[in-house]
PDB file of C-alpha atoms in Angstrom:
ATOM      1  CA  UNK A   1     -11.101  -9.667   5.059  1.00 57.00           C
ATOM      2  CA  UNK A   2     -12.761  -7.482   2.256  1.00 71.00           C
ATOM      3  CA  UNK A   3     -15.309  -8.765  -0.142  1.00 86.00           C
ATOM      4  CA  UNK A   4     -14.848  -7.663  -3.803  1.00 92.00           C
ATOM      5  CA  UNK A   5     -16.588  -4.393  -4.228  1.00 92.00           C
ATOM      6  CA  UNK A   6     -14.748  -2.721  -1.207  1.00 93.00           C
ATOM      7  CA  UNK A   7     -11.601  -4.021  -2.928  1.00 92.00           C
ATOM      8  CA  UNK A   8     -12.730  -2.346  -6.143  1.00 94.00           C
ATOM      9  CA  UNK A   9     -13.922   0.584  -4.484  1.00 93.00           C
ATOM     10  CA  UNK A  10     -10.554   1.102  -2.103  1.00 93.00           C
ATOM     11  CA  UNK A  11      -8.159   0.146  -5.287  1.00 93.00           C
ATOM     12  CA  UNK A  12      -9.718   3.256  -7.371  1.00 91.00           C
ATOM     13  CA  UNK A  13      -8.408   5.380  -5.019  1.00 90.00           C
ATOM     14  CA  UNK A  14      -4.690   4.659  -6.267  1.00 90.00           C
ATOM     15  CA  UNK A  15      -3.569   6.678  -9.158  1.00 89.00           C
ATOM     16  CA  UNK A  16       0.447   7.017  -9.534  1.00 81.00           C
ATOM     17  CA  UNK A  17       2.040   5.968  -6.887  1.00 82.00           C
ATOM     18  CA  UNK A  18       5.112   7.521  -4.940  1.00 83.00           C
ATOM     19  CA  UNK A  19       6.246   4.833  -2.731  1.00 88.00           C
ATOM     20  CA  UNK A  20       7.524   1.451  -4.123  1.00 92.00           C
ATOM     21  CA  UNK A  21       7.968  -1.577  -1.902  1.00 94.00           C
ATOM     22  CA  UNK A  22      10.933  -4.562  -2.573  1.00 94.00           C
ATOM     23  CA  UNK A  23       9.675  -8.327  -2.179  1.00 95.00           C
ATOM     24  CA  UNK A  24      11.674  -9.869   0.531  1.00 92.00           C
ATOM     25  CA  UNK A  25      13.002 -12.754  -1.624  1.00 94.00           C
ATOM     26  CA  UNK A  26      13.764 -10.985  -5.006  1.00 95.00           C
ATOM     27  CA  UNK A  27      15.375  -7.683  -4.972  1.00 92.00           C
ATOM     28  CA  UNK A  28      14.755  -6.893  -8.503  1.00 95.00           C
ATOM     29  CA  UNK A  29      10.808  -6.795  -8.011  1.00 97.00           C
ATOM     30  CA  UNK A  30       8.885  -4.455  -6.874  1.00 96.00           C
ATOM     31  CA  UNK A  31       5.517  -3.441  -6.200  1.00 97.00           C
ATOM     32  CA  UNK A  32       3.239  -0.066  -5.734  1.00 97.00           C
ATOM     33  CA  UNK A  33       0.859   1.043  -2.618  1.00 96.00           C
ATOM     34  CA  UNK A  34      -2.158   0.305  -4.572  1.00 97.00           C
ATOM     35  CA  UNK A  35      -0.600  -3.432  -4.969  1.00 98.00           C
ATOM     36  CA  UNK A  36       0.509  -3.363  -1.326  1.00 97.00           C
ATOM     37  CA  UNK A  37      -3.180  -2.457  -0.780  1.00 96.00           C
ATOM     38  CA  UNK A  38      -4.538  -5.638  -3.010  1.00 96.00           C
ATOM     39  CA  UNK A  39      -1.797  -8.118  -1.375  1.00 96.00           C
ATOM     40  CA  UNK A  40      -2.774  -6.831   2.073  1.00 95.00           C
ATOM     41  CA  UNK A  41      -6.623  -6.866   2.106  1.00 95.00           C
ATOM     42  CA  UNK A  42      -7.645  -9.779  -0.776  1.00 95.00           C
ATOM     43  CA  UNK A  43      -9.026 -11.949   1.323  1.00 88.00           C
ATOM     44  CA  UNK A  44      -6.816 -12.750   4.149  1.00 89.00           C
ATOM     45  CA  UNK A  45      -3.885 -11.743   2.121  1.00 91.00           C
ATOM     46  CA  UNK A  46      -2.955 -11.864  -1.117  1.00 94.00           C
ATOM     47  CA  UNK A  47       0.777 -12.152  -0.586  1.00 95.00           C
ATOM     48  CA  UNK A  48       1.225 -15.505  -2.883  1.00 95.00           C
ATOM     49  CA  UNK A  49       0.202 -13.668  -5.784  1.00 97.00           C
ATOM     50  CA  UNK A  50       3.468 -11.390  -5.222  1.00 97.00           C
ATOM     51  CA  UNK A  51       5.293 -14.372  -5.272  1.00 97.00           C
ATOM     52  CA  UNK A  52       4.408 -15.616  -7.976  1.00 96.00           C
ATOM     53  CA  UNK A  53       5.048 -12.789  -9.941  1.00 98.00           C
ATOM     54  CA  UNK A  54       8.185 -12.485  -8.397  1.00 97.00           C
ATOM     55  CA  UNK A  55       9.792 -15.686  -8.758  1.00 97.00           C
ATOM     56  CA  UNK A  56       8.591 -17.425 -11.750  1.00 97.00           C
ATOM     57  CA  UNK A  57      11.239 -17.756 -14.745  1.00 96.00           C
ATOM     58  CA  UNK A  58       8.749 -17.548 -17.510  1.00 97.00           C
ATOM     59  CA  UNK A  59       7.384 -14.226 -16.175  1.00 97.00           C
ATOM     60  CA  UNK A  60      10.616 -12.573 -15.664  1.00 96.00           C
ATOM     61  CA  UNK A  61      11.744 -13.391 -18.627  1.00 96.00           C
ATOM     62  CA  UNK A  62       8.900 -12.612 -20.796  1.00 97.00           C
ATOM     63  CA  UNK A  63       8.663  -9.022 -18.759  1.00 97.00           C
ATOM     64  CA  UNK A  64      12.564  -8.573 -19.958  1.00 95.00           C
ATOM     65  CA  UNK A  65      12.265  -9.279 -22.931  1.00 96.00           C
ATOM     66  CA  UNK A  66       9.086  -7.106 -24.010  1.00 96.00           C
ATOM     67  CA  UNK A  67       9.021  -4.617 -20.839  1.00 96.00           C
ATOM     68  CA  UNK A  68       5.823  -4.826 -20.193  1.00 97.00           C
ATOM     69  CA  UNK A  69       3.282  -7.491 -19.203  1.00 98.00           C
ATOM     70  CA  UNK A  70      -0.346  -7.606 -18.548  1.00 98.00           C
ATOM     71  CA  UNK A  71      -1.840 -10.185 -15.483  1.00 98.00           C
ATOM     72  CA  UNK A  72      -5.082 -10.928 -15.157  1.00 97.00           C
ATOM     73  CA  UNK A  73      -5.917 -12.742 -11.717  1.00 97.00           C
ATOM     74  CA  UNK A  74      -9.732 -14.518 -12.454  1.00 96.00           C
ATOM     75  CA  UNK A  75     -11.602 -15.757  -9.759  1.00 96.00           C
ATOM     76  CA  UNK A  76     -14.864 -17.693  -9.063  1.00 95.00           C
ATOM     77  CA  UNK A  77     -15.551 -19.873  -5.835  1.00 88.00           C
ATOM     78  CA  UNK A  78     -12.565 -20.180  -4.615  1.00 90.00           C
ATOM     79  CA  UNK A  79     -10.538 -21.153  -7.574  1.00 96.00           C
ATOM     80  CA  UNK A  80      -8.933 -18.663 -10.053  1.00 97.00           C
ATOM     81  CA  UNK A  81      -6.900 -17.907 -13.260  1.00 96.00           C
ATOM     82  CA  UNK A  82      -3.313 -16.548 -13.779  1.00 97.00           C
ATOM     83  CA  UNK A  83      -2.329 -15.427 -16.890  1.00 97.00           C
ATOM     84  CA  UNK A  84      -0.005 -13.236 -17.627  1.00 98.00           C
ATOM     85  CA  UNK A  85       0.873 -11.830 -21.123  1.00 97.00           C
ATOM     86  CA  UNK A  86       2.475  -9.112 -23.552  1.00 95.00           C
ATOM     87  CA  UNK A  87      -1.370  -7.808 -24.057  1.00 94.00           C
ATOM     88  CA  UNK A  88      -5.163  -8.577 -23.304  1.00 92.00           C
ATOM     89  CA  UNK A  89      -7.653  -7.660 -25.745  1.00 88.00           C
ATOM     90  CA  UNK A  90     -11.065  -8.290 -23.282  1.00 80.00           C
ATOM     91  CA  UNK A  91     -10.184 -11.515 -21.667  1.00 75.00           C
ATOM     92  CA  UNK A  92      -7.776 -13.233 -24.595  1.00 88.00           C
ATOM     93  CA  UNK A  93      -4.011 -13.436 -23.942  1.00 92.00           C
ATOM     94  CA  UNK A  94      -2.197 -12.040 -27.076  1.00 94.00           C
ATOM     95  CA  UNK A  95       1.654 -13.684 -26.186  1.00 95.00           C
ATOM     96  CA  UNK A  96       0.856 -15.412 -23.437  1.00 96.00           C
ATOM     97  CA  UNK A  97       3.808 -15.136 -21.199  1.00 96.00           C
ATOM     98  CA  UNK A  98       2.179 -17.506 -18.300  1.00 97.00           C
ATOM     99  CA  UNK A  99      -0.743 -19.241 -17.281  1.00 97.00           C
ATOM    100  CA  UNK A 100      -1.805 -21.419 -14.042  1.00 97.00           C
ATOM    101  CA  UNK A 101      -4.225 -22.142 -12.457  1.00 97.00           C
ATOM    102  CA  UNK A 102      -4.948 -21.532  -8.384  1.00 96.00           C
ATOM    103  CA  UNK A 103      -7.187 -23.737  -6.251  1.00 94.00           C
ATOM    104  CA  UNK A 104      -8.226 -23.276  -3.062  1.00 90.00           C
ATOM    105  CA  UNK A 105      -8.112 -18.848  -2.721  1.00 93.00           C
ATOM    106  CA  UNK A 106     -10.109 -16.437  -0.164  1.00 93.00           C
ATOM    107  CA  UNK A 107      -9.441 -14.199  -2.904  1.00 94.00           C
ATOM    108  CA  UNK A 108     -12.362 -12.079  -3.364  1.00 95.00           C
ATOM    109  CA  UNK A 109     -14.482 -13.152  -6.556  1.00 95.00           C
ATOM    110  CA  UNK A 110     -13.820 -11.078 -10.124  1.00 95.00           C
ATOM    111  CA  UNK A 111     -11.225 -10.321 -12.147  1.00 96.00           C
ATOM    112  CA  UNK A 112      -8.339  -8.440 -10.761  1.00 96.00           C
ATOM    113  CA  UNK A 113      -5.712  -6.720 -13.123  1.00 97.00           C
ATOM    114  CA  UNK A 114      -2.463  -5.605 -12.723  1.00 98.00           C
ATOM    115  CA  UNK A 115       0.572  -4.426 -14.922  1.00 98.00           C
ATOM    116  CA  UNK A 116       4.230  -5.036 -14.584  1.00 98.00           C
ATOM    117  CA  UNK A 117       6.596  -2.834 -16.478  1.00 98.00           C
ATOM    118  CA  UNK A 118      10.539  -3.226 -16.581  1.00 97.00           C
ATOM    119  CA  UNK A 119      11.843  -0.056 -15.071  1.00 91.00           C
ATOM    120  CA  UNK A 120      15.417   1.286 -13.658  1.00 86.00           C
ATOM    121  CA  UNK A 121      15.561   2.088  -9.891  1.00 79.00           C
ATOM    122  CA  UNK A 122      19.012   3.880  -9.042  1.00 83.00           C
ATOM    123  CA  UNK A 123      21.407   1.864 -11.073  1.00 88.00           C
ATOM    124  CA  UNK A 124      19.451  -1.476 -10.841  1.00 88.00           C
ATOM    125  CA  UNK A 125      16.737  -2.879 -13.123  1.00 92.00           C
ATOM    126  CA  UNK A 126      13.665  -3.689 -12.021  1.00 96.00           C
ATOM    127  CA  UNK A 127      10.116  -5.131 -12.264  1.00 98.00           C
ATOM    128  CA  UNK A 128       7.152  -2.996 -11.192  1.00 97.00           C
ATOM    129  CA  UNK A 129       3.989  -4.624 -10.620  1.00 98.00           C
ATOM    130  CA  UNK A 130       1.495  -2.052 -10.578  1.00 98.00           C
ATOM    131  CA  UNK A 131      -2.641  -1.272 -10.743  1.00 97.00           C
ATOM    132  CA  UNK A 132      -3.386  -0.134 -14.251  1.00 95.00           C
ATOM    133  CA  UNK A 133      -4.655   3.009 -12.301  1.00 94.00           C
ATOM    134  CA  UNK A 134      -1.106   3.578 -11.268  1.00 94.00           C
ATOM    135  CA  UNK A 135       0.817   3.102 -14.998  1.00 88.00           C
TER     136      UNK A 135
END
């Protein structure tokens, strides 16, 4: 398990990323190392918050239909935020795209962000979650 600021500091290490990982359920999203990195070592895994992202309708389609999406992941004692929307301007949604909210997380305590972007892998299209770093 790592606690917050050696998340932060091992996530600013990620810039770009060359290597893109499939979720095992939904072909058509995908994630970078530095979100690999986040899903592995939040707390004692982070791996929910992939599927989230990956299988809720509203997300897709709002990430379709603008190509791009902005999540913020808030948490505080063991609870957090998800939203997810076209833009964030400090902590305010502009189009919120999705919002719920998570009891009962090991996720380290702050306010994790993370972009997905619509993108084309080979002859498929995809979503790429991604650290803001790696955009």
């Amino acid at each position: 398990m790592t606690d917050a600021n050696e998340l932060k500091e091992m996530l600013s290490g990620f810039w770009g990323s060359e290597t893109l990982y499939s979720h095992a359920l939904v072909r058509s999203f995908t994630y970078t190392e530095g979100v690999q990195a986040f899903a592995r070592h939040a707390g004692g895994g982070a791996y929910w918050l992939l599927d989230l992202l990956a299988l809720e309708p509203e997300i897709k389609a709002g990430v379709k239909a603008h190509g791009f999406a902005v999540v913020q992941l808030a948490v505080d004692d063991g609870t957090a935020a998800l939203t997810v929307a076209q833009d964030m301007d400090e902590d305010t949604a502009i189009g919120l795209m999705f919002a719920r909210a998570i009891k009962g997380t090991d996720c380290p305590k702050g306010v994790w962000k993370f972009y997905l972007a619509l993108n084309e892998v080979g002859d498929r299209v995809v979503i790429t979650a991604m650290l803001p770093t790696e955009y």
